[in-house]
mmCIF file of C-alpha atoms in Angstrom:
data_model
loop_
_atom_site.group_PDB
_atom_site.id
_atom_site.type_symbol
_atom_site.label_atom_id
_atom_site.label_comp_id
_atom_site.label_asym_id
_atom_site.label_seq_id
_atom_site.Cartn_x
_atom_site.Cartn_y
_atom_site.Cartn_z
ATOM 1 C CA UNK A 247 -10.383 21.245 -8.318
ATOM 2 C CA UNK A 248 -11.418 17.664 -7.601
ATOM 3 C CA UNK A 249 -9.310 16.235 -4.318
ATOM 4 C CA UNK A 250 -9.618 12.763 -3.392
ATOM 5 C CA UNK A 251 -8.859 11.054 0.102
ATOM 6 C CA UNK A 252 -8.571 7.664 0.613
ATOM 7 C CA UNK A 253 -9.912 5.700 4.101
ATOM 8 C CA UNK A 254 -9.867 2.528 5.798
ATOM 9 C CA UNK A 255 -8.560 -0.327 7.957
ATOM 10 C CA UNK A 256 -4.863 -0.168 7.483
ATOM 11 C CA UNK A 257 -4.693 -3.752 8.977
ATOM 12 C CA UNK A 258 -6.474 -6.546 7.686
ATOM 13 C CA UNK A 259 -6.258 -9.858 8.607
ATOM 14 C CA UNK A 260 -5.092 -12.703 6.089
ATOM 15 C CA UNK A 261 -8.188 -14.657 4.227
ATOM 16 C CA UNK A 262 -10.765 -11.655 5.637
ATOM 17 C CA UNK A 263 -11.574 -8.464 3.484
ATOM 18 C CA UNK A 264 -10.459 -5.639 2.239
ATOM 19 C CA UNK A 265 -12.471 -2.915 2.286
ATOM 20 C CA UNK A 266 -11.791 1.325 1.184
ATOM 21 C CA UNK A 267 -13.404 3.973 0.212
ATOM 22 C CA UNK A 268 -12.497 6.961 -1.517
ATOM 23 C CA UNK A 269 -14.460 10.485 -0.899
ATOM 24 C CA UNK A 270 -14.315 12.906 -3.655
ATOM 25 C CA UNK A 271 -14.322 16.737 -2.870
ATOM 26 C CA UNK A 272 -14.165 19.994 -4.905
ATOM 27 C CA UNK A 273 -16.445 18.213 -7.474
ATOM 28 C CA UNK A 274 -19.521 15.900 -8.518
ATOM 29 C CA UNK A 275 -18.681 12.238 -8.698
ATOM 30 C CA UNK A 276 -20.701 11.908 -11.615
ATOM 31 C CA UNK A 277 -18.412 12.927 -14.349
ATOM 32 C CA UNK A 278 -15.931 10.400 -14.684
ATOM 33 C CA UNK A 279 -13.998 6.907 -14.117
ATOM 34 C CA UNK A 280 -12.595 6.161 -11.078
ATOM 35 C CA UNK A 281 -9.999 3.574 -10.204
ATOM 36 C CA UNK A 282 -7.930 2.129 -7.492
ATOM 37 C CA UNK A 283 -4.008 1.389 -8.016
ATOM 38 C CA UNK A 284 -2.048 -0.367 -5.558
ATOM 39 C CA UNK A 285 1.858 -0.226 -5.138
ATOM 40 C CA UNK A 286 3.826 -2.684 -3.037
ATOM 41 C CA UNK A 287 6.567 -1.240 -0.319
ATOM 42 C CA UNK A 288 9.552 -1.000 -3.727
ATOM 43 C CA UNK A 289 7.780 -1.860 -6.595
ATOM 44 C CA UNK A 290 5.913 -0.439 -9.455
ATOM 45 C CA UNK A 291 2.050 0.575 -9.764
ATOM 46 C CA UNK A 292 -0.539 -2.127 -10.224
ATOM 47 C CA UNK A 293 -3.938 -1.156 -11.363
ATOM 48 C CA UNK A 294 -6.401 -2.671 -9.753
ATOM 49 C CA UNK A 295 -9.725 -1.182 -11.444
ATOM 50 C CA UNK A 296 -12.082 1.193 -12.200
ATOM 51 C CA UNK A 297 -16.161 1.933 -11.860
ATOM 52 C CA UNK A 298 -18.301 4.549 -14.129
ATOM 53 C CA UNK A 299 -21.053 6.072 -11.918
ATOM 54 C CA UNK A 300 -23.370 4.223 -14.023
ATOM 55 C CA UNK A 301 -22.397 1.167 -11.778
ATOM 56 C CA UNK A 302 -20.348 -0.316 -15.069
ATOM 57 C CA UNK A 303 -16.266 -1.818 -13.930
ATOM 58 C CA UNK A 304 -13.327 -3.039 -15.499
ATOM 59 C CA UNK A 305 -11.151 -5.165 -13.522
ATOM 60 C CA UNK A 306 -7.423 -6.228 -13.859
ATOM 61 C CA UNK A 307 -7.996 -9.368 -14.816
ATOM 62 C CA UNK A 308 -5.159 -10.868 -12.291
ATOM 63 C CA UNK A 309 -7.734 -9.453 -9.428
ATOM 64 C CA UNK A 310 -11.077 -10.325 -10.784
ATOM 65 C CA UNK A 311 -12.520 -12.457 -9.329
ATOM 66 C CA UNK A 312 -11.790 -11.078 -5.930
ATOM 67 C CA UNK A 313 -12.454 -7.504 -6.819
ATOM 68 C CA UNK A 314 -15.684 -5.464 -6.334
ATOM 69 C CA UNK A 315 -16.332 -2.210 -6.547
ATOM 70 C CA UNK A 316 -19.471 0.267 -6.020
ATOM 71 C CA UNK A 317 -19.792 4.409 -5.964
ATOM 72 C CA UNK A 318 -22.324 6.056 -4.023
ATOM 73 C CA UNK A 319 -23.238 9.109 -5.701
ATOM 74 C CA UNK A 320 -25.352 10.544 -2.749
ATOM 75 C CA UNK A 321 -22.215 10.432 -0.373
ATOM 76 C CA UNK A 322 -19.609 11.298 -3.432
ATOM 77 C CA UNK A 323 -17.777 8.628 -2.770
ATOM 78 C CA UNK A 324 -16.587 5.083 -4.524
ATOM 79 C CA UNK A 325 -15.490 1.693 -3.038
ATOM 80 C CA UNK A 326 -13.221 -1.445 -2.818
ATOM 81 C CA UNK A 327 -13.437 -4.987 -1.657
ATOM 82 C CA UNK A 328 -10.819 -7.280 -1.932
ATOM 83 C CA UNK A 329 -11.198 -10.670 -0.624
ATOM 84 C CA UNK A 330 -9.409 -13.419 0.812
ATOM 85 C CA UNK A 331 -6.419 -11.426 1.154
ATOM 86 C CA UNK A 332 -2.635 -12.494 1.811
ATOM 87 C CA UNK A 333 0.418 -10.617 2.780
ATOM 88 C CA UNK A 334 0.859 -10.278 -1.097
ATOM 89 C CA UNK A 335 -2.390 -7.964 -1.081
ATOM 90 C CA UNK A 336 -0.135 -5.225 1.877
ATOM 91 C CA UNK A 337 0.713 -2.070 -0.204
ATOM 92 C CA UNK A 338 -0.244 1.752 -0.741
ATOM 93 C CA UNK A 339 -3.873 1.943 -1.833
ATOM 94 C CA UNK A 340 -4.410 5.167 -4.080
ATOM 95 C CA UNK A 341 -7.679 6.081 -5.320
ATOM 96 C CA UNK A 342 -7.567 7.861 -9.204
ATOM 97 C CA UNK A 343 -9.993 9.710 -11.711
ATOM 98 C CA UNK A 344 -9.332 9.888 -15.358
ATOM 99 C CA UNK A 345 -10.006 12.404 -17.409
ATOM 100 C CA UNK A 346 -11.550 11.714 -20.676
ATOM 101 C CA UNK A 347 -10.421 15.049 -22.769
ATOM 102 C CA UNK A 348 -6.597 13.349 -21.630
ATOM 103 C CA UNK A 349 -7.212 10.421 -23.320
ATOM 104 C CA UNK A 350 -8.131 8.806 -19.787
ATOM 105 C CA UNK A 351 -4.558 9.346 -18.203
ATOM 106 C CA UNK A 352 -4.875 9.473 -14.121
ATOM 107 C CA UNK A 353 -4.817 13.420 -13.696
ATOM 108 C CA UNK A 354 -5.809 13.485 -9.937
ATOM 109 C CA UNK A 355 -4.712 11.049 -7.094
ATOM 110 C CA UNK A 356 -5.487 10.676 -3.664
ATOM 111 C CA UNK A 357 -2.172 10.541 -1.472
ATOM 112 C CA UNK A 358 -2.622 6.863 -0.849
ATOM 113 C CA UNK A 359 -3.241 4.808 2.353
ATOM 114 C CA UNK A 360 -1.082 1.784 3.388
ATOM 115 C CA UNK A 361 -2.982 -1.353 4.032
ATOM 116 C CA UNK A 362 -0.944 -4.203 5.941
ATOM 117 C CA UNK A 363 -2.261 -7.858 5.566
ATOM 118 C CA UNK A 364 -1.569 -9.546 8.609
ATOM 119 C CA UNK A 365 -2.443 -11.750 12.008
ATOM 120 C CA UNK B 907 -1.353 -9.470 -21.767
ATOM 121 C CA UNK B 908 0.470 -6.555 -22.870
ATOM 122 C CA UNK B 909 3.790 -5.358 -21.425
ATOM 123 C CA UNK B 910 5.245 -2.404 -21.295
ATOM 124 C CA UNK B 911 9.065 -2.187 -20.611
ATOM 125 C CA UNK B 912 11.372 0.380 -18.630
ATOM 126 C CA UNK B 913 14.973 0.852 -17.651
ATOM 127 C CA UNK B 914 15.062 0.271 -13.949
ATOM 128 C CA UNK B 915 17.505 3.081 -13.809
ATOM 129 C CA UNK B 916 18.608 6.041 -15.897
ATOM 130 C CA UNK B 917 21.208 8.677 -15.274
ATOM 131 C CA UNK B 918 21.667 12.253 -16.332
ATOM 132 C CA UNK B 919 24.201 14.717 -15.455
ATOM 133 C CA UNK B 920 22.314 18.157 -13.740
ATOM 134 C CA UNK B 921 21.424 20.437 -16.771
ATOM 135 C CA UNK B 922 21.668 17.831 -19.149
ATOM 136 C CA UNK B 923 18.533 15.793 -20.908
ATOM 137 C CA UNK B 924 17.919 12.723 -19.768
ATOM 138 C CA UNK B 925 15.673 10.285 -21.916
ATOM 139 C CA UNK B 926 13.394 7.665 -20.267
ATOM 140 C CA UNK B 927 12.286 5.120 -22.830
ATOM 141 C CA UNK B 928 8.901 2.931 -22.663
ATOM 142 C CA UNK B 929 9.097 -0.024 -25.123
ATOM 143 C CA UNK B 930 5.857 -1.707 -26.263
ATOM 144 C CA UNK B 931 4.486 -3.904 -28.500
ATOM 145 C CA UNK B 932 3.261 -1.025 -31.783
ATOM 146 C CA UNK B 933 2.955 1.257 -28.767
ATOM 147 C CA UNK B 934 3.032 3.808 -31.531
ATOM 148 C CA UNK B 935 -0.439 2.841 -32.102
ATOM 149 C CA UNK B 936 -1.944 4.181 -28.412
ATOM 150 C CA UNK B 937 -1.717 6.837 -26.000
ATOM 151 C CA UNK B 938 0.747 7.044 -23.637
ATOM 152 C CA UNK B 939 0.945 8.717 -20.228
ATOM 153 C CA UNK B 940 4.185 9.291 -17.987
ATOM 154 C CA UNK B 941 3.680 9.453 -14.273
ATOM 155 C CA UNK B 942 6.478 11.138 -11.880
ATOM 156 C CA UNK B 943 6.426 9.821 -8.266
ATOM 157 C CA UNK B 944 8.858 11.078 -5.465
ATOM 158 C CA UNK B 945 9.533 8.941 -2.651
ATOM 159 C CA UNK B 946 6.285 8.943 -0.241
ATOM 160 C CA UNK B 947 4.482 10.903 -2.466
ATOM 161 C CA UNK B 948 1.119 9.949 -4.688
ATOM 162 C CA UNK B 949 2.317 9.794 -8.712
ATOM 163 C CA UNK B 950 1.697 13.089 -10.820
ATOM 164 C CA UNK B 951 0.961 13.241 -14.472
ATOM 165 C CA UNK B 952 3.584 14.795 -16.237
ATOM 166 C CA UNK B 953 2.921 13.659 -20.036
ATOM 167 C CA UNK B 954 -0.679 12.788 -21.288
ATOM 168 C CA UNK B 955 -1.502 11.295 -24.710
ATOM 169 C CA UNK B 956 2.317 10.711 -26.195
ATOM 170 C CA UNK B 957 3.407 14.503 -26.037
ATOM 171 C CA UNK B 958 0.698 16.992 -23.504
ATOM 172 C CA UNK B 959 1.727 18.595 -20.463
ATOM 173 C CA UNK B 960 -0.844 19.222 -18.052
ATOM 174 C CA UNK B 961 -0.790 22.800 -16.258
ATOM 175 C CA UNK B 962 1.845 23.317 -13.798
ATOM 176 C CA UNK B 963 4.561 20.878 -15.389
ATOM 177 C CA UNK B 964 7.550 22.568 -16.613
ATOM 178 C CA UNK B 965 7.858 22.737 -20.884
ATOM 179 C CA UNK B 966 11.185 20.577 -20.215
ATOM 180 C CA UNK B 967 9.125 17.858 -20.025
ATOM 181 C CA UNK B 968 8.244 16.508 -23.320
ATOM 182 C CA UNK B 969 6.910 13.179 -25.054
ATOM 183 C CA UNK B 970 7.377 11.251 -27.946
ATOM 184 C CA UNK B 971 5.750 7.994 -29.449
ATOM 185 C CA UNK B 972 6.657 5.978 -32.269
ATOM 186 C CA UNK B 973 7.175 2.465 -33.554
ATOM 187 C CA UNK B 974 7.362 0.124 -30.412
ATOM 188 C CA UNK B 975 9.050 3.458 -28.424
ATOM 189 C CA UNK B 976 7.735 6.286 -26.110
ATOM 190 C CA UNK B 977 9.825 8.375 -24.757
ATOM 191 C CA UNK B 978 9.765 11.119 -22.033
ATOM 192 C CA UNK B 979 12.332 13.855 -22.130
ATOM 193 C CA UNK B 980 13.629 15.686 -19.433
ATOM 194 C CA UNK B 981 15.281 18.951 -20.983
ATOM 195 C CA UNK B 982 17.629 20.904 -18.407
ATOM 196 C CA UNK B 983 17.613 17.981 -15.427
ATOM 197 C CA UNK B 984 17.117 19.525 -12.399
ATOM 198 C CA UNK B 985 17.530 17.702 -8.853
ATOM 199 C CA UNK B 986 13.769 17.933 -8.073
ATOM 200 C CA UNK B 987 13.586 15.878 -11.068
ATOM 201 C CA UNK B 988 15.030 13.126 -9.635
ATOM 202 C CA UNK B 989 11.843 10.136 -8.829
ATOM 203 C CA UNK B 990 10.739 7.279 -10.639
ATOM 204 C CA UNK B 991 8.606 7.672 -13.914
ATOM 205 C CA UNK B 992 6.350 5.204 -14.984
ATOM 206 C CA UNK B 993 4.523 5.023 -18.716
ATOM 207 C CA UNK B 994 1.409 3.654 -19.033
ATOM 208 C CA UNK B 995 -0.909 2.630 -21.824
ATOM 209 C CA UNK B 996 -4.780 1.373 -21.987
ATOM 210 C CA UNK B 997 -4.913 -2.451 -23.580
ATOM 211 C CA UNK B 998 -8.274 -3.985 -24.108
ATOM 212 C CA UNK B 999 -9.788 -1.879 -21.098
ATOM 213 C CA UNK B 1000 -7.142 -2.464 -19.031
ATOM 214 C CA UNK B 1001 -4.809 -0.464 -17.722
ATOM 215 C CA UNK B 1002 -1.106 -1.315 -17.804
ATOM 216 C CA UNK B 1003 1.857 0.646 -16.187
ATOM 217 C CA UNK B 1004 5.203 0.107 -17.200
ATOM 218 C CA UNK B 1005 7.902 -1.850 -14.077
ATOM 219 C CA UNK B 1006 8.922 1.979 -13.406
ATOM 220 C CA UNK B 1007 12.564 4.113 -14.240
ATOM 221 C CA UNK B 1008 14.460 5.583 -11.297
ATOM 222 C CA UNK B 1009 16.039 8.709 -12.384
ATOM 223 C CA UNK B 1010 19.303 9.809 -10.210
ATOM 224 C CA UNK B 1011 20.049 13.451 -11.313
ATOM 225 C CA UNK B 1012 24.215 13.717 -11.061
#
């Protein structure tokens, strides 16, 4: 069974850089999509986006164009960077694969890691 | 951009069915997946493609999806039932989750 764990910074400092990474376990990284969904302290889930391990992405298009992400097959893992971040960017970060055979519904999460924007 | 639209709140009595509707433009027309989170927990799949349970998820959960109308059904409510539920659909390869239903299990 694939398990994924989330790690990072959990304090970043307004206008610098995000940065996570999310190592996969119990499975290769090859096989699917992975994303990264955010969820502010009270509110709902906001995807953020995902990366094929051919290097191919699809970003929410509210977070473009200060979204990047990358996998590293040899280390099973996958990455974020968010810049120029604001207090509005401080939420739970999950990592997520999809499952193609469920129509691409997030079947496995990590349990999330809280990242805090702030001097 | 599409929208997908919840109840912020829906109540059931225990043992009784509660039904958590996810309004979207022909949403009849895709898949739709229903996530159950519990307070400080990651979300868990509980519906996949309009009406599939994964393994491990009780058959009182069930799905529907019509028209501009999913709904999940709770059969039997249970307090561990009680979180919030959130549909979610794929729209011109993005993803989109519905605002998110709290369910309070009386």
């Amino acid at each position: 069974q694939v398990q994924l764990q989330e790690s990072g910074p959990g304090l970043v400092k307004p206008s610098e850089t995000l940065s996570l990474t999310c190592s996969v376990s119990g499975g290769s990284i090859s096989r699917y999509y992975w994303s990264w969904i955010r969820q502010p302290a009270g509110k709902g889930l906001e995807w953020i986006g995902r990366i094929y391990t051919s290097g191919s992405t699809n970003y929410n298009p509210s977070l473009k164009s200060r979204v990047t992400m990358s996998v590293d097959m040899s280390k099973n893992q996958f990455s974020l960077k968010l810049t120029s971040v604001t207090a509005a960017d401080t939420a739970v970060y999950y990592c997520a694969t999809q499952d193609p055979s469920r129509s691409y519904a997030f079947d496995i999460w990590g349990q999330g890691t809280t990242v805090t924007v702030s001097s | 951009s599409y929208e997908l639209t919840l109840p912020l709140s829906v109540s059931v009595a225990l043992g009784q069915t509660a039904r958590i509707t996810c309004g979207g433009n022909n949403i009849g027309g895709k898949n739709v997946h229903w996530y159950q989170q519990k307070p400080g927990q990651a979300p868990v799949l509980v519906i996949y493609r309009d009406n599939n349970r994964p393994s491990g998820i009780p058959e009182r959960f069930s799905g529907s999806n019509s028209g501009n109308t999913a709904t999940l059904t709770i059969s039997r409510a249970q307090a561990g039932d009680e979180a919030d539920y959130y549909c979610q659909v794929w729209d011109s390869s993005t993803v989109v989750f519905g605002g998110g239903a709290k369910l309070t299990v009386l």
